[in-house]
Short mmCIF file of C-alpha atoms in Angstrom, two decimals:
data_model
loop_
_atom_site.label_atom_id
_atom_site.label_comp_id
_atom_site.label_asym_id
_atom_site.label_seq_id
_atom_site.Cartn_x
_atom_site.Cartn_y
_atom_site.Cartn_z
CA MET I 1 0.23 -0.51 -31.54
CA PRO I 2 3.88 -0.69 -32.76
CA ALA I 3 4.78 2.17 -30.41
CA ALA I 4 3.26 0.28 -27.46
CA ALA I 5 5.28 -2.84 -28.30
CA ALA I 6 8.48 -0.83 -28.68
CA ALA I 7 7.97 0.83 -25.30
CA ALA I 8 7.77 -2.60 -23.65
CA ALA I 9 10.59 -4.22 -25.66
CA ASN I 10 13.34 -1.62 -25.46
CA PRO I 11 13.89 -1.50 -21.66
CA PRO I 12 14.62 -5.25 -21.29
CA HIS I 13 16.79 -5.09 -24.41
CA LEU I 14 19.12 -2.64 -22.67
CA THR I 15 19.73 -5.20 -19.92
CA PHE I 16 21.63 -7.32 -22.46
CA PHE I 17 24.38 -4.69 -22.54
CA TYR I 18 24.35 -2.78 -19.23
CA LYS I 19 24.60 -3.69 -15.57
CA ARG I 20 22.13 -2.79 -12.84
CA GLU I 21 23.97 0.31 -11.72
CA GLU I 22 24.16 1.57 -15.32
CA MET I 23 20.50 1.14 -16.14
CA GLY I 24 18.94 4.34 -14.79
CA VAL I 25 20.78 6.77 -17.07
CA ARG I 26 20.22 4.59 -20.14
CA GLN I 27 16.50 4.30 -19.46
CA ALA I 28 16.31 8.04 -18.79
CA LEU I 29 18.02 8.81 -22.09
CA TYR I 30 15.59 6.52 -23.88
CA PHE I 31 12.48 7.89 -22.18
CA SER I 32 13.69 11.45 -22.47
CA GLY I 33 12.56 11.15 -26.04
CA ALA I 34 9.07 11.83 -24.67
CA SER I 35 10.06 15.13 -23.07
CA LEU I 36 12.34 16.09 -25.97
CA SER I 37 9.57 15.34 -28.43
CA GLY I 38 7.45 17.85 -26.52
CA THR I 39 10.27 20.38 -26.73
CA PHE I 40 11.11 19.97 -30.40
CA GLY I 41 7.53 19.16 -31.33
CA GLY I 42 6.48 22.58 -30.08
CA LEU I 43 9.33 24.24 -31.94
CA LEU I 44 8.54 22.27 -35.11
CA ALA I 45 4.86 23.15 -34.91
CA THR I 46 5.78 26.82 -34.48
CA ALA I 47 8.14 26.73 -37.48
CA ILE I 48 5.56 25.02 -39.68
CA GLY I 49 2.94 27.52 -38.60
CA LEU I 50 5.14 30.37 -39.84
CA ILE I 51 5.31 28.92 -43.36
CA LYS I 52 2.91 30.82 -45.61
CA HIS I 53 0.89 29.44 -48.50
CA LYS I 54 1.47 25.83 -47.50
CA PRO I 55 -1.25 23.30 -48.46
CA GLY I 56 -2.47 20.97 -45.75
CA GLY I 57 -1.86 23.29 -42.77
CA TRP I 58 -1.13 21.56 -39.49
CA ALA I 59 -1.23 18.15 -41.21
CA TRP I 60 2.41 18.77 -42.12
CA ILE I 61 3.31 18.16 -38.48
CA PHE I 62 2.12 14.57 -38.80
CA ILE I 63 3.76 14.15 -42.20
CA ILE I 64 7.22 15.36 -41.13
CA GLU I 65 7.24 13.61 -37.76
CA GLY I 66 5.80 10.45 -39.34
CA ILE I 67 8.55 10.31 -41.97
CA LEU I 68 11.24 10.63 -39.29
CA THR I 69 9.63 7.87 -37.20
CA ILE I 70 9.37 5.48 -40.15
CA PHE I 71 12.94 6.21 -41.26
CA PHE I 72 14.50 5.49 -37.86
CA GLY I 73 12.21 2.50 -37.32
CA LEU I 74 13.42 0.87 -40.54
CA LEU I 75 17.02 1.81 -39.76
CA CYS I 76 16.84 -0.17 -36.50
CA PHE I 77 16.59 -3.42 -38.48
CA TRP I 78 20.20 -2.91 -39.58
CA ILE I 79 21.85 -0.98 -36.74
CA LEU I 80 20.26 -2.38 -33.55
CA PRO I 81 22.18 -5.45 -32.29
CA ASN I 82 20.39 -8.41 -30.73
CA ASP I 83 23.08 -9.03 -28.15
CA ILE I 84 26.75 -8.44 -27.43
CA PRO I 85 27.99 -10.84 -30.16
CA LYS I 86 26.12 -8.70 -32.70
CA LEU I 87 27.76 -5.40 -31.77
CA TRP I 88 28.83 -4.62 -35.32
CA TRP I 89 30.92 -1.59 -34.33
CA ALA I 90 32.90 -3.41 -31.61
CA THR I 91 36.20 -5.19 -32.09
CA PRO I 92 36.54 -8.84 -30.98
CA GLN I 93 38.46 -7.71 -27.88
CA GLU I 94 35.77 -5.16 -27.00
CA LYS I 95 33.13 -7.88 -27.33
CA LYS I 96 35.15 -10.05 -24.95
CA LEU I 97 35.29 -7.29 -22.37
CA ALA I 98 31.59 -6.49 -22.76
CA TYR I 99 30.55 -10.11 -22.44
CA ALA I 100 32.85 -10.99 -19.54
CA ARG I 101 31.60 -8.12 -17.37
CA MET I 102 27.97 -9.15 -17.67
CA ALA I 103 26.04 -11.77 -15.67
CA PRO I 104 26.83 -15.52 -15.74
CA PRO I 105 25.50 -17.43 -18.76
CA VAL I 106 22.34 -18.72 -17.09
CA SER I 107 20.88 -15.21 -17.27
CA ARG I 108 21.85 -14.57 -20.87
CA PRO I 109 19.20 -14.95 -23.58
CA THR I 110 21.71 -16.33 -26.08
CA GLN I 111 22.53 -19.49 -24.18
CA ASP I 112 20.38 -22.46 -23.30
CA PRO I 113 20.63 -22.90 -19.49
CA GLU I 114 20.17 -26.65 -19.81
CA ASN I 115 23.48 -26.87 -21.66
CA VAL I 116 25.45 -24.97 -19.02
CA ASP I 117 27.65 -27.12 -16.84
CA ALA I 118 30.32 -26.61 -14.21
CA SER I 119 33.00 -26.11 -16.84
CA THR I 120 31.23 -23.15 -18.46
CA THR I 121 33.59 -20.40 -17.40
CA ALA I 122 34.58 -16.90 -18.38
CA GLU I 123 36.84 -18.28 -21.10
CA LYS I 124 33.96 -20.07 -22.81
CA ARG I 125 31.66 -17.09 -22.41
CA VAL I 126 34.27 -14.89 -24.06
CA ALA I 127 34.69 -17.38 -26.89
CA ALA I 128 30.93 -17.43 -27.42
CA ALA I 129 30.88 -13.65 -27.51
CA THR I 130 33.03 -13.57 -30.62
CA ASP I 131 31.07 -16.24 -32.48
CA ASP I 132 29.21 -14.53 -35.32
CA LYS I 133 26.84 -17.49 -35.57
CA LEU I 134 25.64 -17.20 -31.99
CA GLU I 135 21.86 -16.82 -32.02
CA TYR I 136 19.04 -16.79 -29.51
CA ASN I 137 18.34 -20.34 -28.47
CA GLY I 138 16.87 -19.95 -25.01
CA LYS I 139 13.63 -21.88 -24.58
CA PHE I 140 10.42 -20.06 -23.82
CA VAL I 141 9.44 -20.73 -20.19
CA LEU I 142 5.73 -20.20 -19.58
CA ARG I 143 6.05 -20.50 -15.81
CA GLU I 144 8.27 -17.40 -15.80
CA VAL I 145 5.47 -15.43 -17.45
CA ILE I 146 2.91 -16.74 -14.97
CA ARG I 147 5.24 -16.03 -12.05
CA THR I 148 5.20 -12.35 -13.00
CA PHE I 149 1.55 -12.01 -12.01
CA THR I 150 2.15 -13.51 -8.57
CA ASP I 151 5.14 -11.36 -7.65
CA PRO I 152 3.98 -8.69 -5.17
CA LEU I 153 6.87 -6.42 -6.14
CA VAL I 154 5.88 -6.39 -9.81
CA LEU I 155 2.27 -5.64 -8.88
CA LEU I 156 3.34 -2.79 -6.59
CA PHE I 157 5.47 -1.25 -9.33
CA ALA I 158 2.65 -1.59 -11.88
CA ALA I 159 0.06 -0.04 -9.57
CA SER I 160 2.36 2.85 -8.68
CA GLY I 161 3.02 3.39 -12.40
CA TYR I 162 -0.70 3.71 -13.02
CA ALA I 163 -0.95 6.25 -10.21
CA TYR I 164 1.83 8.63 -11.22
CA ALA I 165 1.46 8.22 -15.02
CA THR I 166 -2.10 9.55 -14.91
CA LEU I 167 -0.67 13.01 -14.23
CA LEU I 168 1.73 12.66 -17.18
CA TYR I 169 -1.18 12.16 -19.56
CA SER I 170 -3.43 14.65 -17.77
CA SER I 171 -0.99 17.52 -18.35
CA ALA I 172 -1.97 17.54 -22.03
CA PHE I 173 -5.54 18.51 -21.03
CA PHE I 174 -4.96 21.32 -18.54
CA SER I 175 -1.65 22.82 -19.76
CA PRO I 176 -3.14 24.66 -22.79
CA THR I 177 -5.73 26.34 -20.56
CA ILE I 178 -3.09 27.56 -18.11
CA ILE I 179 -0.81 28.76 -20.94
CA ARG I 180 -3.65 30.76 -22.52
CA ALA I 181 -4.41 32.33 -19.13
CA LEU I 182 -0.91 33.87 -19.10
CA GLY I 183 -2.16 36.39 -21.66
CA ILE I 184 1.20 36.66 -23.41
CA ALA I 185 0.44 34.24 -26.24
CA SER I 186 -1.67 36.05 -28.79
CA THR I 187 -1.15 33.42 -31.49
CA THR I 188 -1.10 29.64 -31.68
CA ALA I 189 2.61 29.77 -32.52
CA GLU I 190 3.40 31.70 -29.35
CA ALA I 191 1.32 29.28 -27.28
CA GLN I 192 3.24 26.36 -28.76
CA LEU I 193 6.54 28.02 -27.80
CA LEU I 194 5.36 28.29 -24.19
CA SER I 195 4.90 24.51 -24.12
CA VAL I 196 8.67 24.07 -24.62
CA PRO I 197 10.11 25.14 -21.18
CA PRO I 198 8.27 22.47 -19.09
CA THR I 199 9.48 19.57 -21.26
CA ALA I 200 12.97 21.02 -21.65
CA ALA I 201 13.32 21.34 -17.87
CA ALA I 202 11.96 17.79 -17.48
CA PHE I 203 14.76 16.45 -19.68
CA PHE I 204 17.53 17.86 -17.47
CA VAL I 205 15.81 16.78 -14.23
CA SER I 206 15.29 13.27 -15.60
CA ILE I 207 18.95 12.80 -16.50
CA THR I 208 20.16 14.29 -13.21
CA ALA I 209 17.87 12.07 -11.13
CA ALA I 210 18.96 9.00 -13.07
CA VAL I 211 22.66 9.79 -12.62
CA LEU I 212 22.23 10.16 -8.85
CA SER I 213 20.08 7.05 -8.68
CA ASP I 214 22.75 4.98 -10.44
CA LYS I 215 25.60 6.49 -8.45
CA TYR I 216 24.09 5.84 -5.03
CA ARG I 217 22.17 2.69 -6.10
CA TRP I 218 19.02 3.78 -4.30
CA ARG I 219 16.03 4.05 -6.62
CA TRP I 220 13.46 4.68 -3.90
CA ILE I 221 14.77 8.03 -2.69
CA SER I 222 14.99 9.37 -6.26
CA VAL I 223 11.46 8.24 -7.11
CA VAL I 224 10.06 9.66 -3.87
CA CYS I 225 11.69 13.06 -4.48
CA LEU I 226 10.25 13.17 -8.00
CA ILE I 227 6.75 12.23 -6.79
CA LEU I 228 6.97 14.98 -4.18
CA LEU I 229 8.00 17.37 -6.94
CA SER I 230 4.93 16.32 -8.93
CA ILE I 231 2.69 16.82 -5.90
CA ALA I 232 4.13 20.30 -5.37
CA GLY I 233 3.49 21.13 -9.02
CA VAL I 234 -0.10 19.91 -8.84
CA GLY I 235 -0.68 21.91 -5.68
CA LEU I 236 0.69 25.08 -7.28
CA ALA I 237 -1.16 24.61 -10.58
CA TYR I 238 -4.45 24.01 -8.79
CA GLY I 239 -4.15 26.14 -5.66
CA SER I 240 -2.85 29.38 -7.13
CA LYS I 241 -5.02 31.94 -8.88
CA VAL I 242 -2.04 33.71 -10.46
CA ALA I 243 -1.49 32.50 -14.04
CA SER I 244 2.31 32.75 -13.89
CA GLN I 245 2.42 30.68 -10.70
CA ARG I 246 0.17 28.07 -12.25
CA TYR I 247 2.54 27.94 -15.23
CA GLY I 248 5.39 27.41 -12.76
CA GLY I 249 3.35 24.53 -11.36
CA ILE I 250 3.28 22.96 -14.84
CA ILE I 251 7.06 23.15 -15.01
CA LEU I 252 7.42 21.53 -11.58
CA LEU I 253 5.00 18.69 -12.21
CA SER I 254 6.52 18.08 -15.66
CA CYS I 255 9.96 17.73 -14.08
CA GLY I 256 8.55 15.16 -11.69
CA THR I 257 6.12 13.19 -13.79
CA TYR I 258 8.34 12.89 -16.90
CA SER I 259 11.31 11.72 -14.80
CA ILE I 260 9.64 8.98 -12.75
CA PRO I 261 8.89 6.31 -15.42
CA PRO I 262 12.52 5.62 -16.45
CA LEU I 263 13.54 5.17 -12.82
CA GLY I 264 10.46 3.06 -12.12
CA ILE I 265 11.33 0.79 -15.03
CA SER I 266 14.99 0.59 -13.98
CA TRP I 267 13.88 -0.31 -10.47
CA MET I 268 11.68 -3.09 -11.81
CA LEU I 269 14.39 -4.40 -14.15
CA ASN I 270 16.81 -4.56 -11.21
CA ASN I 271 14.38 -6.71 -9.24
CA ALA I 272 12.77 -8.98 -11.84
CA ALA I 273 14.94 -12.07 -12.32
CA GLY I 274 14.80 -14.13 -15.49
CA LEU I 275 14.50 -12.96 -19.09
CA TYR I 276 10.85 -13.86 -19.61
CA LYS I 277 9.69 -12.65 -16.24
CA ARG I 278 11.56 -9.37 -16.76
CA ALA I 279 10.04 -8.83 -20.20
CA THR I 280 6.54 -9.66 -18.98
CA ALA I 281 6.92 -7.38 -15.96
CA ILE I 282 7.87 -4.44 -18.16
CA ALA I 283 4.95 -5.13 -20.50
CA LEU I 284 2.61 -5.19 -17.50
CA PHE I 285 4.11 -1.93 -16.25
CA ILE I 286 3.53 -0.27 -19.64
CA VAL I 287 -0.07 -1.52 -19.71
CA PHE I 288 -0.74 0.00 -16.29
CA THR I 289 0.93 3.32 -17.09
CA ASN I 290 -1.04 3.56 -20.34
CA GLY I 291 -4.12 2.87 -18.26
CA GLY I 292 -3.42 6.18 -16.56
CA GLY I 293 -3.85 7.79 -19.96
CA ILE I 294 -7.31 6.26 -20.30
CA LEU I 295 -8.33 7.60 -16.91
CA SER I 296 -7.03 11.10 -17.67
CA VAL I 297 -9.51 11.45 -20.56
CA TRP I 298 -12.40 11.39 -18.07
CA LEU I 299 -10.95 13.83 -15.56
CA PHE I 300 -10.89 17.14 -17.43
CA TYR I 301 -14.04 18.62 -18.95
CA ASN I 302 -14.33 21.99 -20.67
CA ASN I 303 -17.15 23.08 -18.38
CA GLU I 304 -14.81 22.71 -15.37
CA ALA I 305 -12.09 24.97 -16.83
CA PRO I 306 -9.96 26.74 -15.78
CA ARG I 307 -9.81 25.24 -12.27
CA TYR I 308 -10.42 21.58 -13.17
CA ARG I 309 -11.05 20.87 -9.51
CA ARG I 310 -11.97 17.22 -9.94
CA GLY I 311 -9.06 16.42 -12.27
CA PHE I 312 -6.41 18.05 -10.09
CA LEU I 313 -7.70 16.49 -6.86
CA VAL I 314 -7.81 13.01 -8.39
CA ASN I 315 -4.23 13.41 -9.63
CA LEU I 316 -3.15 14.71 -6.23
CA CYS I 317 -4.65 11.66 -4.52
CA LEU I 318 -3.11 9.30 -7.08
CA ASN I 319 0.37 10.72 -6.53
CA ILE I 320 -0.02 10.35 -2.78
CA ALA I 321 -1.05 6.75 -3.41
CA ALA I 322 2.02 6.28 -5.64
CA LEU I 323 4.18 7.59 -2.79
CA ALA I 324 2.68 4.98 -0.47
CA LEU I 325 3.03 2.15 -3.01
CA VAL I 326 6.73 2.75 -3.77
CA THR I 327 7.43 3.01 -0.04
CA ILE I 328 5.70 -0.33 0.53
CA ALA I 329 7.82 -1.76 -2.29
CA GLU I 330 10.99 -0.44 -0.65
CA LEU I 331 10.04 -1.92 2.73
CA TYR I 332 9.20 -5.22 1.06
CA MET I 333 12.65 -5.30 -0.56
CA LEU I 334 14.36 -4.50 2.74
CA TRP I 335 12.54 -7.44 4.28
CA GLU I 336 13.39 -9.62 1.30
CA ASN I 337 17.07 -8.71 1.61
CA ARG I 338 17.04 -9.80 5.22
CA GLN I 339 15.61 -13.12 4.09
CA ARG I 340 18.39 -13.48 1.55
CA LYS I 341 21.06 -12.74 4.13
CA ALA I 342 19.52 -15.48 6.24
CA GLY I 343 19.93 -17.87 3.30
CA LYS I 344 16.20 -18.19 2.64
CA ARG I 345 16.12 -16.62 -0.80
CA ASP I 346 18.80 -18.29 -2.91
CA TYR I 347 17.13 -17.45 -6.20
CA ARG I 348 19.97 -18.53 -8.44
CA VAL I 349 20.03 -21.91 -6.77
CA THR I 350 16.28 -22.25 -7.19
CA GLU I 351 16.54 -21.29 -10.85
CA LEU I 352 19.13 -23.97 -11.55
CA LYS I 353 17.25 -26.60 -9.58
CA GLN I 354 14.13 -25.88 -11.62
CA LEU I 355 16.21 -26.83 -14.66
CA GLY I 356 16.74 -30.25 -13.12
CA TRP I 357 20.13 -29.67 -11.51
CA GLY I 358 20.90 -31.56 -8.33
CA ASP I 359 22.39 -30.00 -5.19
CA ALA I 360 25.95 -31.12 -5.96
CA LYS I 361 25.93 -29.89 -9.56
CA THR I 362 24.36 -26.57 -8.56
CA ARG I 363 26.91 -25.96 -5.83
CA GLU I 364 29.80 -27.01 -8.09
CA TYR I 365 28.74 -24.70 -10.93
CA LEU I 366 28.08 -21.66 -8.76
CA GLY I 367 31.19 -22.28 -6.69
CA ASN I 368 33.43 -22.43 -9.75
CA ALA I 369 31.82 -19.36 -11.33
CA ASN I 370 32.10 -17.30 -8.16
CA LYS I 371 35.65 -18.43 -7.46
CA LEU I 372 36.90 -17.37 -10.90
CA ARG I 373 35.00 -14.09 -10.63
CA GLU I 374 36.66 -13.36 -7.27
CA VAL I 375 40.12 -13.96 -8.69
CA GLN I 376 39.43 -11.73 -11.70
CA GLN I 377 38.04 -8.94 -9.50
CA ILE I 378 41.02 -9.03 -7.14
CA PHE I 379 43.55 -8.97 -9.97
CA ALA I 380 41.61 -6.27 -11.82
CA ALA I 381 42.20 -3.92 -8.89
CA SER I 382 45.93 -3.93 -9.62
CA PRO I 383 47.11 -1.54 -12.36
CA ASN I 384 50.40 -3.46 -12.68
CA PHE I 385 48.87 -6.86 -13.41
CA SER I 386 48.86 -7.51 -17.16
CA TYR I 387 48.29 -11.28 -17.34
CA GLU I 388 45.13 -12.65 -18.95
CA LEU I 389 43.59 -15.49 -16.96
CA THR I 390 41.59 -18.29 -18.55
CA ASN I 391 40.05 -21.41 -17.06
CA LYS I 392 40.69 -25.04 -18.04
CA ASP I 393 38.68 -28.01 -16.89
CA LEU I 394 41.19 -30.83 -16.29
CA ASP I 395 40.72 -34.32 -14.90
CA LEU I 396 43.60 -34.48 -12.44
CA PRO I 397 44.39 -37.33 -10.02
CA GLU I 398 43.25 -36.83 -6.43
CA ILE I 399 46.20 -36.43 -4.06
CA GLN I 400 46.01 -37.15 -0.33
CA GLY I 401 48.05 -35.11 2.14
CA SER I 402 48.43 -31.59 3.49
CA THR I 403 47.10 -28.56 1.62
CA ARG I 404 50.60 -27.67 0.44
CA ASN I 405 51.34 -31.21 -0.76
CA VAL I 406 48.02 -31.39 -2.62
CA ALA I 407 48.54 -27.96 -4.23
CA GLN I 408 52.10 -28.78 -5.32
CA ALA I 409 51.19 -32.13 -6.88
CA LYS I 410 48.10 -30.78 -8.60
CA CYS I 411 49.94 -27.82 -10.15
CA ALA I 412 52.74 -30.01 -11.47
CA ALA I 413 50.21 -32.38 -13.04
CA ALA I 414 48.29 -29.48 -14.58
CA ALA I 415 51.44 -27.97 -16.12
CA GLN I 416 52.25 -31.36 -17.62
CA ALA I 417 48.71 -31.72 -19.04
CA LEU I 418 48.67 -28.21 -20.47
CA ASN I 419 52.31 -28.27 -21.59
CA GLY I 420 52.65 -24.71 -20.38
CA PRO I 421 52.36 -22.35 -17.41
CA CYS I 422 49.43 -22.73 -15.04
CA ILE I 423 47.99 -21.64 -11.71
CA THR I 424 46.02 -23.94 -9.44
CA GLU I 425 44.20 -23.25 -6.21
CA ASP I 426 43.30 -25.32 -3.18
CA THR I 427 41.38 -24.25 -0.14
CA ALA I 428 41.11 -25.75 3.30
CA LEU I 429 38.94 -25.11 6.33
CA GLY I 430 40.52 -26.37 9.53
CA PHE I 431 38.65 -26.63 12.82
CA HIS I 432 41.09 -25.99 15.68
CA ALA I 433 39.20 -28.32 18.04
CA LEU I 434 39.67 -31.19 15.55
CA GLY I 435 43.34 -30.62 14.90
CA GLY I 436 42.83 -28.97 11.52
CA LEU I 437 40.16 -31.24 10.07
CA PRO I 438 38.42 -31.23 7.59
CA GLY I 439 41.36 -29.28 6.11
CA PRO I 440 41.87 -29.87 2.38
CA TYR I 441 39.01 -32.38 2.36
CA ILE I 442 36.41 -29.71 3.09
CA LYS I 443 34.91 -30.09 -0.39
CA ASP I 444 34.14 -33.76 0.25
CA PHE I 445 32.67 -32.95 3.65
CA MET I 446 30.45 -30.28 2.07
CA LYS I 447 29.12 -32.76 -0.47
CA THR I 448 28.30 -35.41 2.13
CA ILE I 449 27.12 -33.56 5.25
CA GLY I 450 26.61 -29.93 4.17
CA HIS I 451 26.59 -26.80 6.33
CA ASP I 452 24.54 -28.30 9.16
CA GLY I 453 26.73 -31.39 9.35
CA LEU I 454 29.88 -29.29 9.58
CA ASN I 455 28.34 -27.40 12.49
CA LYS I 456 27.41 -30.66 14.25
CA MET I 457 31.02 -31.82 14.04
CA LEU I 458 31.80 -29.23 16.72
CA ASP I 459 28.92 -30.14 19.04
CA GLY I 460 30.33 -30.60 22.54
CA PHE I 461 33.42 -28.48 21.86
CA GLU I 462 33.80 -25.04 23.38
CA ASP I 463 36.35 -24.06 20.76
CA ARG I 464 34.54 -23.30 17.49
CA THR I 465 37.39 -21.31 15.93
CA ALA I 466 38.69 -22.24 12.50
CA SER I 467 41.26 -21.21 9.92
CA ALA I 468 40.44 -20.65 6.25
CA ILE I 469 43.51 -21.39 4.14
CA CYS I 470 44.00 -20.75 0.45
CA THR I 471 47.04 -22.02 -1.42
CA PHE I 472 47.82 -20.89 -4.96
CA ALA I 473 50.44 -22.80 -6.89
CA TYR I 474 52.29 -21.57 -9.98
CA CYS I 475 54.32 -23.65 -12.38
CA ALA I 476 56.02 -22.20 -15.47
CA GLY I 477 55.76 -25.49 -17.39
CA PRO I 478 56.44 -29.24 -17.33
CA GLY I 479 59.34 -30.09 -15.05
CA GLU I 480 59.60 -26.56 -13.63
CA GLU I 481 59.61 -25.77 -9.92
CA VAL I 482 56.18 -25.25 -8.33
CA LYS I 483 55.87 -22.02 -6.34
CA LEU I 484 53.33 -21.90 -3.47
CA PHE I 485 51.53 -18.82 -2.12
CA GLU I 486 49.40 -19.21 1.01
CA GLY I 487 46.84 -16.93 2.66
CA LYS I 488 45.05 -17.53 5.94
CA THR I 489 42.03 -15.94 7.66
CA GLU I 490 40.76 -16.71 11.15
CA GLY I 491 37.11 -17.05 12.13
CA VAL I 492 34.41 -18.90 14.04
CA ILE I 493 32.10 -21.66 12.80
CA VAL I 494 28.45 -20.54 13.01
CA PRO I 495 25.07 -21.76 11.69
CA PRO I 496 24.75 -20.78 7.99
CA ARG I 497 24.04 -17.10 7.35
CA GLY I 498 23.71 -15.54 3.92
CA PRO I 499 23.41 -17.15 0.46
CA THR I 500 24.36 -20.82 0.58
CA TYR I 501 25.54 -21.44 -2.97
CA PHE I 502 29.26 -20.62 -2.54
CA GLY I 503 30.81 -23.48 -0.61
CA TRP I 504 31.29 -23.04 3.12
CA ASP I 505 31.19 -19.21 3.05
CA PRO I 506 27.93 -19.05 5.08
CA ILE I 507 29.34 -20.88 8.15
CA LEU I 508 32.61 -19.00 8.71
CA GLU I 509 32.22 -15.72 10.60
CA ILE I 510 35.41 -13.76 10.02
CA LYS I 511 37.19 -12.48 13.11
CA GLY I 512 36.57 -8.82 13.84
CA THR I 513 33.75 -8.36 11.31
CA GLY I 514 30.68 -10.07 12.80
CA LEU I 515 29.87 -11.28 9.27
CA THR I 516 30.23 -14.53 7.41
CA TYR I 517 31.86 -14.46 3.99
CA ALA I 518 28.41 -15.01 2.47
CA GLU I 519 27.05 -11.88 4.18
CA MET I 520 29.79 -9.61 2.86
CA ASP I 521 29.58 -7.64 -0.34
CA PRO I 522 32.20 -8.65 -2.93
CA LYS I 523 34.36 -5.58 -2.34
CA GLN I 524 34.66 -6.25 1.41
CA LYS I 525 35.27 -9.95 0.99
CA ASN I 526 37.89 -9.41 -1.69
CA SER I 527 39.82 -7.08 0.62
CA LEU I 528 40.35 -9.49 3.52
CA SER I 529 39.72 -13.09 2.44
CA HIS I 530 42.24 -15.90 2.56
CA ARG I 531 42.04 -15.99 -1.24
CA TYR I 532 42.88 -12.29 -1.41
CA LYS I 533 45.94 -12.75 0.81
CA ALA I 534 47.25 -15.67 -1.26
CA LEU I 535 46.56 -13.85 -4.52
CA ALA I 536 48.45 -10.78 -3.30
CA LEU I 537 51.56 -12.91 -2.89
CA LEU I 538 51.03 -14.63 -6.25
CA GLN I 539 50.44 -11.30 -7.95
CA GLU I 540 53.62 -9.84 -6.50
CA TYR I 541 55.59 -12.81 -7.81
CA LEU I 542 54.06 -12.65 -11.33
CA VAL I 543 54.66 -8.91 -11.57
CA SER I 544 58.30 -9.48 -10.58
CA LEU I 545 58.62 -11.94 -13.47
CA THR I 546 57.31 -9.27 -15.84
CA ASP I 547 59.78 -6.72 -14.47
CA LYS I 548 62.68 -9.14 -15.01
CA ALA I 549 61.53 -9.83 -18.54
#
């Protein structure tokens, strides 16, 4: 029972520390304990069997392995951190870096989402990361648990896990028969040694598949290849009458069936949003895969040895079914991604609205968080930029005028309020047909009429072109000259496409790309946006100040 709970608890726990594209290798390393235990368990059993005059016989295997399990289990109480703030071996700066690179605070288990507001920025998240008193205070959300059982993707993953895990458990029933048929193991110790190569090979295949899966960020192709490897192994172990070839089949199917679960779990973790839904989904997955172990008990009978026709054929059919199920899951996700690009699946927005947030507050929070993240990502790409950026929430007077006038006045006021250097940013979206309107007032227009209203403003005009303008202002301190840095990108106003939670990004199709800002991945957007162009100028200026110093 404790082992079953640990198997379900550890995978979600890793998501507190690692990003999506880092999850496969970590899960593979964790689950490789199963294949390594088969490798070293066989070696340990062989070594114990060679000890003469020992009381208890094979019971020593359970005693030694049990002591090691209890020892490391107790040790985890002291060495396993709950979350990034509890990384006892990390320095405060390392905790800052670890915390800042992870998801926004609404997805963290150590922060109550109801207390997150628009001013919760990277600076505050970093400060929280170094607070030794930070504890879990997220509220249990029952609807997230219930939602797990209505998610078709979770059910597809669980069903496929049942299908391919049956072979994993079944191998314990037919492998000894095939090993004995080799005729080269005259003793139990020699037979135990022959059980080592399949699990040792499975370890290396599992890590390799996980590395490739993380690198190319495509779980489906890795899982499919491993299922096909399992099917080939089953076919060889069942179809051949040559003992050595059947043993080769065991090695093949072990490489496949031991390597699939960590990728299956990583795949599910990548696609189950919300802490409680994610944890419940993994628990459901473990229940289904363990169910494969129950089925395997009834598939292999001694009177059907050595062919085990029924058991092998059932496992062959189950792996084919698993192949179909994971392919359906992949097609479902491709369809779902198209829905997201169309703006129909704004899950983060839905999550915040379920917490009672209104449209304006949701858009303001997500806009601020994304804006700061963009700036940090763009600056991070420069090896020469050594400034540390933090965010301050200031109540500054509203200035009317052009974008440059607004940016200049705001930056001067901010430097006065902070009594030090500061950077401010203002954006404008100007419709050419309307002489540059809404311009710097685009934020107010968004709040009042939204994406559809902005589109209707151009009804009756043939010219739907627009300019996106970003102006960064820098002031070294109170009374100092304000420096302005402007970037501009041209585009066309279109009906909203892509996620709708980041300002007017979904309605501006950038010239020459065929995509709105909202449809672009962060790397593409950060290489051509108006913000990127303005930041490049600001960055050049700040680096020049460093060089002079």
